[in-house]
mmCIF file of C-alpha atoms and ligand atoms in Angstrom:
data_model
loop_
_atom_site.group_PDB
_atom_site.id
_atom_site.type_symbol
_atom_site.label_atom_id
_atom_site.label_comp_id
_atom_site.label_asym_id
_atom_site.label_seq_id
_atom_site.Cartn_x
_atom_site.Cartn_y
_atom_site.Cartn_z
ATOM 1 C CA UNK A 72 102.609 122.522 79.577
ATOM 2 C CA UNK A 73 100.944 120.735 82.470
ATOM 3 C CA UNK A 74 103.040 118.930 85.063
ATOM 4 C CA UNK A 75 101.353 116.298 87.208
ATOM 5 C CA UNK A 76 103.358 116.353 90.425
ATOM 6 C CA UNK A 77 103.356 114.069 93.450
ATOM 7 C CA UNK A 78 103.245 116.214 96.586
ATOM 8 C CA UNK A 79 104.347 113.395 98.894
ATOM 9 C CA UNK A 80 102.461 112.128 101.931
ATOM 10 C CA UNK A 81 102.275 115.356 103.924
ATOM 11 C CA UNK A 82 105.535 116.669 105.311
ATOM 12 C CA UNK A 83 106.532 119.441 102.877
ATOM 13 C CA UNK A 84 110.153 118.242 102.701
ATOM 14 C CA UNK A 85 109.047 114.888 101.299
ATOM 15 C CA UNK A 86 108.413 116.237 97.812
ATOM 16 C CA UNK A 87 111.051 115.452 95.167
ATOM 17 C CA UNK A 88 113.572 118.116 94.126
ATOM 18 C CA UNK A 89 111.949 118.140 90.685
ATOM 19 C CA UNK A 90 108.471 118.566 92.140
ATOM 20 C CA UNK A 91 109.711 121.433 94.282
ATOM 21 C CA UNK A 92 111.339 123.126 91.285
ATOM 22 C CA UNK A 93 108.118 122.827 89.282
ATOM 23 C CA UNK A 94 106.102 124.407 92.123
ATOM 24 C CA UNK A 95 108.579 127.304 92.223
ATOM 25 C CA UNK A 96 108.245 127.808 88.441
ATOM 26 C CA UNK A 97 104.474 127.376 88.127
ATOM 27 C CA UNK A 98 102.147 130.145 86.933
ATOM 28 C CA UNK A 99 99.096 128.085 87.892
ATOM 29 C CA UNK A 100 98.813 125.414 90.605
ATOM 30 C CA UNK A 101 95.786 123.182 90.992
ATOM 31 C CA UNK A 102 96.234 121.212 94.208
ATOM 32 C CA UNK A 103 94.163 118.483 95.830
ATOM 33 C CA UNK A 104 93.203 120.521 98.882
ATOM 34 C CA UNK A 105 91.739 117.624 100.836
ATOM 35 C CA UNK A 106 95.123 115.935 101.281
ATOM 36 C CA UNK A 107 97.998 118.047 99.960
ATOM 37 C CA UNK A 108 99.818 120.014 102.653
ATOM 38 C CA UNK A 109 99.177 123.719 101.812
ATOM 39 C CA UNK A 110 102.643 124.531 103.212
ATOM 40 C CA UNK A 111 103.963 123.325 99.849
ATOM 41 C CA UNK A 112 102.275 126.315 98.202
ATOM 42 C CA UNK A 113 104.445 128.754 100.200
ATOM 43 C CA UNK A 114 107.128 128.113 97.583
ATOM 44 C CA UNK A 115 104.946 129.289 94.695
ATOM 45 C CA UNK A 116 105.616 132.595 92.898
ATOM 46 C CA UNK A 117 103.709 135.563 94.334
ATOM 47 C CA UNK A 118 101.713 135.957 91.137
ATOM 48 C CA UNK A 119 100.951 132.218 90.820
ATOM 49 C CA UNK A 120 97.221 131.472 90.533
ATOM 50 C CA UNK A 121 96.246 128.730 92.986
ATOM 51 C CA UNK A 122 93.137 126.531 92.776
ATOM 52 C CA UNK A 123 91.902 123.937 95.260
ATOM 53 C CA UNK A 124 90.588 121.021 93.210
ATOM 54 C CA UNK A 125 88.618 119.581 96.137
ATOM 55 C CA UNK A 126 86.020 122.235 95.317
ATOM 56 C CA UNK A 127 86.127 121.721 91.550
ATOM 57 C CA UNK A 128 84.772 119.273 88.978
ATOM 58 C CA UNK A 129 86.956 117.532 86.408
ATOM 59 C CA UNK A 130 85.544 119.916 83.786
ATOM 60 C CA UNK A 131 86.516 122.964 85.860
ATOM 61 C CA UNK A 132 90.005 121.599 86.463
ATOM 62 C CA UNK A 133 90.624 120.925 82.796
ATOM 63 C CA UNK A 134 89.179 124.308 81.820
ATOM 64 C CA UNK A 135 91.762 126.011 84.071
ATOM 65 C CA UNK A 136 94.463 123.919 82.404
ATOM 66 C CA UNK A 137 93.207 124.809 78.919
ATOM 67 C CA UNK A 138 93.095 128.537 79.652
ATOM 68 C CA UNK A 139 96.599 128.426 81.127
ATOM 69 C CA UNK A 140 97.813 126.552 78.059
ATOM 70 C CA UNK A 141 96.261 129.159 75.736
ATOM 71 C CA UNK A 142 98.330 131.795 77.562
ATOM 72 C CA UNK A 143 101.444 129.563 77.398
ATOM 73 C CA UNK A 144 101.609 129.326 81.185
ATOM 74 C CA UNK A 145 103.150 126.554 83.276
ATOM 75 C CA UNK A 146 100.575 124.552 85.213
ATOM 76 C CA UNK A 147 101.302 122.217 88.105
ATOM 77 C CA UNK A 148 98.606 119.713 88.995
ATOM 78 C CA UNK A 149 99.581 118.749 92.528
ATOM 79 C CA UNK A 150 98.335 115.397 93.793
ATOM 80 C CA UNK A 151 98.858 113.803 97.175
ATOM 81 C CA UNK A 152 101.476 111.068 97.580
ATOM 82 C CA UNK A 153 102.256 109.651 94.170
ATOM 83 C CA UNK A 154 99.723 110.657 91.502
ATOM 84 C CA UNK A 155 99.668 107.144 90.037
ATOM 85 C CA UNK A 156 97.903 105.643 93.060
ATOM 86 C CA UNK A 157 94.210 106.593 93.330
ATOM 87 C CA UNK A 158 95.133 109.952 91.832
ATOM 88 C CA UNK A 159 92.456 110.091 89.121
ATOM 89 C CA UNK A 160 95.102 111.394 86.728
ATOM 90 C CA UNK A 161 94.279 109.198 83.731
ATOM 91 C CA UNK A 162 90.935 110.935 83.165
ATOM 92 C CA UNK A 163 92.683 114.313 83.184
ATOM 93 C CA UNK A 164 95.384 113.039 80.820
ATOM 94 C CA UNK A 165 92.738 111.703 78.431
ATOM 95 C CA UNK A 166 91.096 115.141 78.240
ATOM 96 C CA UNK A 167 94.482 116.841 77.769
ATOM 97 C CA UNK A 168 95.282 114.347 74.995
ATOM 98 C CA UNK A 169 92.008 115.291 73.280
ATOM 99 C CA UNK A 170 92.783 118.994 73.646
ATOM 100 C CA UNK A 171 96.310 118.457 72.332
ATOM 101 C CA UNK A 172 97.846 119.795 75.574
ATOM 102 C CA UNK A 173 101.269 118.438 76.489
ATOM 103 C CA UNK A 174 101.917 117.110 79.968
ATOM 104 C CA UNK A 175 104.392 115.129 82.015
ATOM 105 C CA UNK A 176 104.415 113.364 85.342
ATOM 106 C CA UNK A 177 106.751 113.857 88.299
ATOM 107 C CA UNK A 178 106.407 111.005 90.797
ATOM 108 C CA UNK A 179 105.997 111.478 94.520
ATOM 109 C CA UNK A 180 106.498 109.626 97.792
ATOM 110 C CA UNK A 181 103.280 107.685 98.257
ATOM 111 C CA UNK A 182 101.613 107.664 101.662
ATOM 112 C CA UNK A 183 102.266 103.930 101.895
ATOM 113 C CA UNK A 184 105.982 104.798 101.965
ATOM 114 C CA UNK A 185 105.280 107.568 104.490
ATOM 115 C CA UNK A 186 103.490 104.971 106.627
ATOM 116 C CA UNK A 187 106.321 102.426 106.549
ATOM 117 C CA UNK A 188 108.710 105.225 107.515
ATOM 118 C CA UNK A 189 106.426 106.268 110.383
ATOM 119 C CA UNK A 190 106.449 102.684 111.641
ATOM 120 C CA UNK A 191 110.118 101.898 110.862
ATOM 121 C CA UNK A 192 108.638 98.981 108.981
ATOM 122 C CA UNK A 193 109.955 96.821 106.168
ATOM 123 C CA UNK A 194 107.025 95.560 104.091
ATOM 124 C CA UNK A 195 109.003 92.698 102.587
ATOM 125 C CA UNK A 196 110.611 90.588 105.299
ATOM 126 C CA UNK A 197 112.354 87.352 104.280
ATOM 127 C CA UNK A 198 110.239 84.315 105.113
ATOM 128 C CA UNK A 199 107.301 86.532 106.158
ATOM 129 C CA UNK A 200 106.118 88.267 103.011
ATOM 130 C CA UNK A 201 107.819 89.182 99.773
ATOM 131 C CA UNK A 202 104.883 91.033 98.258
ATOM 132 C CA UNK A 203 102.869 94.124 99.057
ATOM 133 C CA UNK A 204 99.256 94.361 97.954
ATOM 134 C CA UNK A 205 98.061 97.959 97.628
ATOM 135 C CA UNK A 206 94.307 97.993 97.567
ATOM 136 C CA UNK A 207 91.105 99.460 98.972
ATOM 137 C CA UNK A 208 87.683 98.472 100.135
ATOM 138 C CA UNK A 209 84.902 99.137 97.691
ATOM 139 C CA UNK A 210 83.319 102.514 98.303
ATOM 140 C CA UNK A 211 81.473 104.629 95.783
ATOM 141 C CA UNK A 212 84.171 103.525 93.360
ATOM 142 C CA UNK A 213 83.562 99.858 92.597
ATOM 143 C CA UNK A 214 86.371 97.309 93.000
ATOM 144 C CA UNK A 215 86.307 94.324 90.611
ATOM 145 C CA UNK A 216 85.223 91.147 92.440
ATOM 146 C CA UNK A 217 88.472 89.371 91.484
ATOM 147 C CA UNK A 218 90.309 92.069 93.490
ATOM 148 C CA UNK A 219 88.222 91.831 96.637
ATOM 149 C CA UNK A 220 90.020 92.172 99.967
ATOM 150 C CA UNK A 221 88.657 88.754 100.792
ATOM 151 C CA UNK A 222 90.342 87.171 97.768
ATOM 152 C CA UNK A 223 93.642 89.005 98.363
ATOM 153 C CA UNK A 224 93.590 87.904 101.996
ATOM 154 C CA UNK A 225 94.127 84.325 100.826
ATOM 155 C CA UNK A 226 97.711 85.267 99.870
ATOM 156 C CA UNK A 227 98.600 86.354 103.411
ATOM 157 C CA UNK A 228 101.016 88.852 101.848
ATOM 158 C CA UNK A 229 101.521 92.294 103.350
ATOM 159 C CA UNK A 230 98.430 94.346 102.540
ATOM 160 C CA UNK A 231 98.121 98.130 102.573
ATOM 161 C CA UNK A 232 94.599 99.514 102.414
ATOM 162 C CA UNK A 233 93.921 102.993 101.122
ATOM 163 C CA UNK A 234 90.586 104.811 101.382
ATOM 164 C CA UNK A 235 89.194 102.262 103.828
ATOM 165 C CA UNK A 236 89.624 103.701 107.341
ATOM 166 C CA UNK A 237 85.932 104.612 107.463
ATOM 167 C CA UNK A 238 84.994 100.987 106.815
ATOM 168 C CA UNK A 239 87.205 99.305 109.402
ATOM 169 C CA UNK A 240 84.505 96.952 110.604
ATOM 170 C CA UNK A 241 83.658 95.647 107.129
ATOM 171 C CA UNK A 242 87.342 95.490 106.327
ATOM 172 C CA UNK A 243 88.069 93.377 109.390
ATOM 173 C CA UNK A 244 85.232 91.004 108.425
ATOM 174 C CA UNK A 245 86.520 90.647 104.850
ATOM 175 C CA UNK A 246 90.061 89.960 106.074
ATOM 176 C CA UNK A 247 88.810 87.289 108.473
ATOM 177 C CA UNK A 248 86.574 85.717 105.805
ATOM 178 C CA UNK A 249 89.570 85.635 103.491
ATOM 179 C CA UNK A 250 91.646 83.635 105.939
ATOM 180 C CA UNK A 251 93.532 86.023 108.200
ATOM 181 C CA UNK A 252 93.541 85.072 111.860
ATOM 182 C CA UNK A 253 92.023 87.479 114.399
ATOM 183 C CA UNK A 254 95.439 87.968 115.994
ATOM 184 C CA UNK A 255 97.208 88.889 112.724
ATOM 185 C CA UNK A 256 99.050 92.145 113.417
ATOM 186 C CA UNK A 257 97.703 95.324 111.846
ATOM 187 C CA UNK A 258 98.527 99.020 112.024
ATOM 188 C CA UNK A 259 96.516 102.147 111.365
ATOM 189 C CA UNK A 260 98.578 105.140 110.330
ATOM 190 C CA UNK A 261 96.694 108.420 110.309
ATOM 191 C CA UNK A 262 98.240 111.379 108.459
ATOM 192 C CA UNK A 263 101.641 109.760 108.062
ATOM 193 C CA UNK A 264 104.456 112.360 108.159
ATOM 194 C CA UNK A 265 102.103 115.229 109.187
ATOM 195 C CA UNK A 266 102.626 116.892 112.594
ATOM 196 C CA UNK A 267 99.392 115.277 113.849
ATOM 197 C CA UNK A 268 100.328 111.779 112.664
ATOM 198 C CA UNK A 269 98.824 108.985 114.762
ATOM 199 C CA UNK A 270 99.849 105.345 114.880
ATOM 200 C CA UNK A 271 97.704 102.565 116.255
ATOM 201 C CA UNK A 272 99.083 99.044 116.444
ATOM 202 C CA UNK A 273 96.331 96.440 116.714
ATOM 203 C CA UNK A 274 95.217 93.174 115.154
ATOM 204 C CA UNK A 275 92.809 92.227 112.377
ATOM 205 C CA UNK A 276 90.278 91.366 115.094
ATOM 206 C CA UNK A 277 90.562 94.684 116.964
ATOM 207 C CA UNK A 278 90.920 96.947 113.922
ATOM 208 C CA UNK A 279 87.461 98.523 114.020
ATOM 209 C CA UNK A 280 87.391 98.993 117.767
ATOM 210 C CA UNK A 281 90.854 100.560 117.830
ATOM 211 C CA UNK A 282 90.119 102.862 114.880
ATOM 212 C CA UNK A 283 86.943 104.079 116.618
ATOM 213 C CA UNK A 284 88.774 104.526 119.918
ATOM 214 C CA UNK A 285 91.424 106.668 118.224
ATOM 215 C CA UNK A 286 88.715 108.593 116.322
ATOM 216 C CA UNK A 287 90.241 107.664 112.954
ATOM 217 C CA UNK A 288 87.892 107.323 109.989
ATOM 218 C CA UNK A 289 89.789 109.005 107.149
ATOM 219 C CA UNK A 290 93.253 110.038 105.898
ATOM 220 C CA UNK A 291 94.680 106.789 107.174
ATOM 221 C CA UNK A 292 96.242 103.640 105.839
ATOM 222 C CA UNK A 293 95.669 100.222 107.290
ATOM 223 C CA UNK A 294 98.548 97.799 107.098
ATOM 224 C CA UNK A 295 97.924 94.118 107.629
ATOM 225 C CA UNK A 296 100.320 91.219 108.021
ATOM 226 C CA UNK A 297 103.000 89.663 110.157
ATOM 227 C CA UNK A 298 105.553 92.269 109.021
ATOM 228 C CA UNK A 299 103.820 94.677 111.417
ATOM 229 C CA UNK A 300 105.445 92.712 114.271
ATOM 230 C CA UNK A 301 108.673 94.253 113.032
ATOM 231 C CA UNK A 302 110.719 91.188 113.888
ATOM 232 C CA UNK A 303 112.522 89.213 111.255
ATOM 233 C CA UNK A 304 112.778 85.444 111.599
ATOM 234 C CA UNK A 305 115.418 85.302 108.878
ATOM 235 C CA UNK A 306 118.057 87.643 107.555
ATOM 236 C CA UNK A 307 118.356 88.667 103.940
ATOM 237 C CA UNK A 308 120.629 86.803 101.532
ATOM 238 C CA UNK A 309 121.846 90.145 100.222
ATOM 239 C CA UNK A 310 124.160 90.820 103.171
ATOM 240 C CA UNK A 311 124.771 87.221 104.208
ATOM 241 C CA UNK A 312 128.547 86.524 104.342
ATOM 242 C CA UNK A 313 127.930 83.007 102.961
ATOM 243 C CA UNK A 314 126.464 84.253 99.682
ATOM 244 C CA UNK A 315 128.269 85.602 96.665
ATOM 245 C CA UNK A 316 126.527 88.497 94.930
ATOM 246 C CA UNK A 317 127.354 90.484 91.798
ATOM 247 C CA UNK A 318 129.307 92.885 94.049
ATOM 248 C CA UNK A 319 130.799 90.731 96.781
ATOM 249 C CA UNK A 320 132.366 87.297 97.110
ATOM 250 C CA UNK A 321 131.165 84.902 99.814
ATOM 251 C CA UNK A 322 133.497 84.706 102.783
ATOM 252 C CA UNK A 323 135.106 81.223 102.702
ATOM 253 C CA UNK A 324 136.809 79.533 105.678
ATOM 254 C CA UNK A 325 140.201 80.392 104.078
ATOM 255 C CA UNK A 326 139.312 84.096 104.208
ATOM 256 C CA UNK A 327 138.823 84.126 107.931
HETATM 257 N N1 SAH B 604 98.040 109.169 95.713
HETATM 258 C C1 SAH B 604 97.958 108.995 97.155
HETATM 259 C C2 SAH B 604 96.705 108.256 97.562
HETATM 260 C C3 SAH B 604 95.438 109.038 97.285
HETATM 261 S S1 SAH B 604 94.001 108.207 97.834
HETATM 262 C C4 SAH B 604 99.233 108.307 97.643
HETATM 263 O O1 SAH B 604 100.074 107.888 96.842
HETATM 264 O O2 SAH B 604 99.385 108.233 98.856
HETATM 265 C C5 SAH B 604 93.715 108.951 99.397
HETATM 266 C C6 SAH B 604 94.012 107.953 100.497
HETATM 267 O O3 SAH B 604 95.416 107.852 100.662
HETATM 268 C C7 SAH B 604 93.493 108.343 101.875
HETATM 269 O O4 SAH B 604 92.164 107.955 102.047
HETATM 270 C C8 SAH B 604 94.400 107.536 102.758
HETATM 271 O O5 SAH B 604 94.012 106.178 102.777
HETATM 272 C C9 SAH B 604 95.711 107.618 102.016
HETATM 273 N N2 SAH B 604 96.570 108.707 102.479
HETATM 274 C C10 SAH B 604 96.969 109.798 101.806
HETATM 275 N N3 SAH B 604 97.837 110.529 102.532
HETATM 276 C C11 SAH B 604 97.996 109.858 103.700
HETATM 277 C C12 SAH B 604 98.798 110.055 104.854
HETATM 278 N N4 SAH B 604 99.619 111.109 104.963
HETATM 279 N N5 SAH B 604 98.716 109.161 105.867
HETATM 280 C C13 SAH B 604 97.919 108.077 105.763
HETATM 281 N N6 SAH B 604 97.150 107.834 104.696
HETATM 282 C C14 SAH B 604 97.182 108.707 103.678
#
């Protein structure tokens, strides 16, 4: 059995209890060495075989899985953050399906959640933005034109950009072309939840300059939108005394 497991954003105590249990039980661990905190591997059994997938091809990874399966071993495929976001898990699952190997998927804390925690930020502020766009600039992996940063910018919703810190200048241009103002708040969060985490608060206009100044060109998220101001012009209805919810009656003048 192969378990795809989300390792969380970096800090080893941000893995789920289930993910932790699977690491402790694994006979084979294949971890994404470029981003997964190796401290998580300290919990593995002494005899566990550990592979760093950053040095392997898809074929090599799936061969390790197949061999482990033939010996009825437990394999953990450890991906950074949550495996469902830029995790390249579908291609592995397709091969496992073809080989008739069973697998399951244990979610993880994505780095975009690690970044909001690092910033004490709520992505969805009433009357500011009620949506979060998770996206990336086009790199070697193409992005469909209908999903360009420029086209998403038109929504002015909160935007979180993965895999784009090395293209901050182009990113800033696309955001401006799409309709963001130069002074729209932005944040760069490098290695969220790691001991060497860095936070840079800037604007869409100063993004590239600030990223260069901080020496950040990878392992970072860029967050764009007015929510980065971290001030709320309106409070939520959920806790408003004047609103009745499924759990609480509105406070009427007679109550007070
Ligand atoms: N599955 C991962 C994303 C993998 S793509 C997740 O859910 O987080 C790799 C990109 O994720 C990096 O280029 C960077 O943009 C982002 N990333 C991963 N870990 C990060 C962290 N701790 N801090 C900031 N960005 C991170």
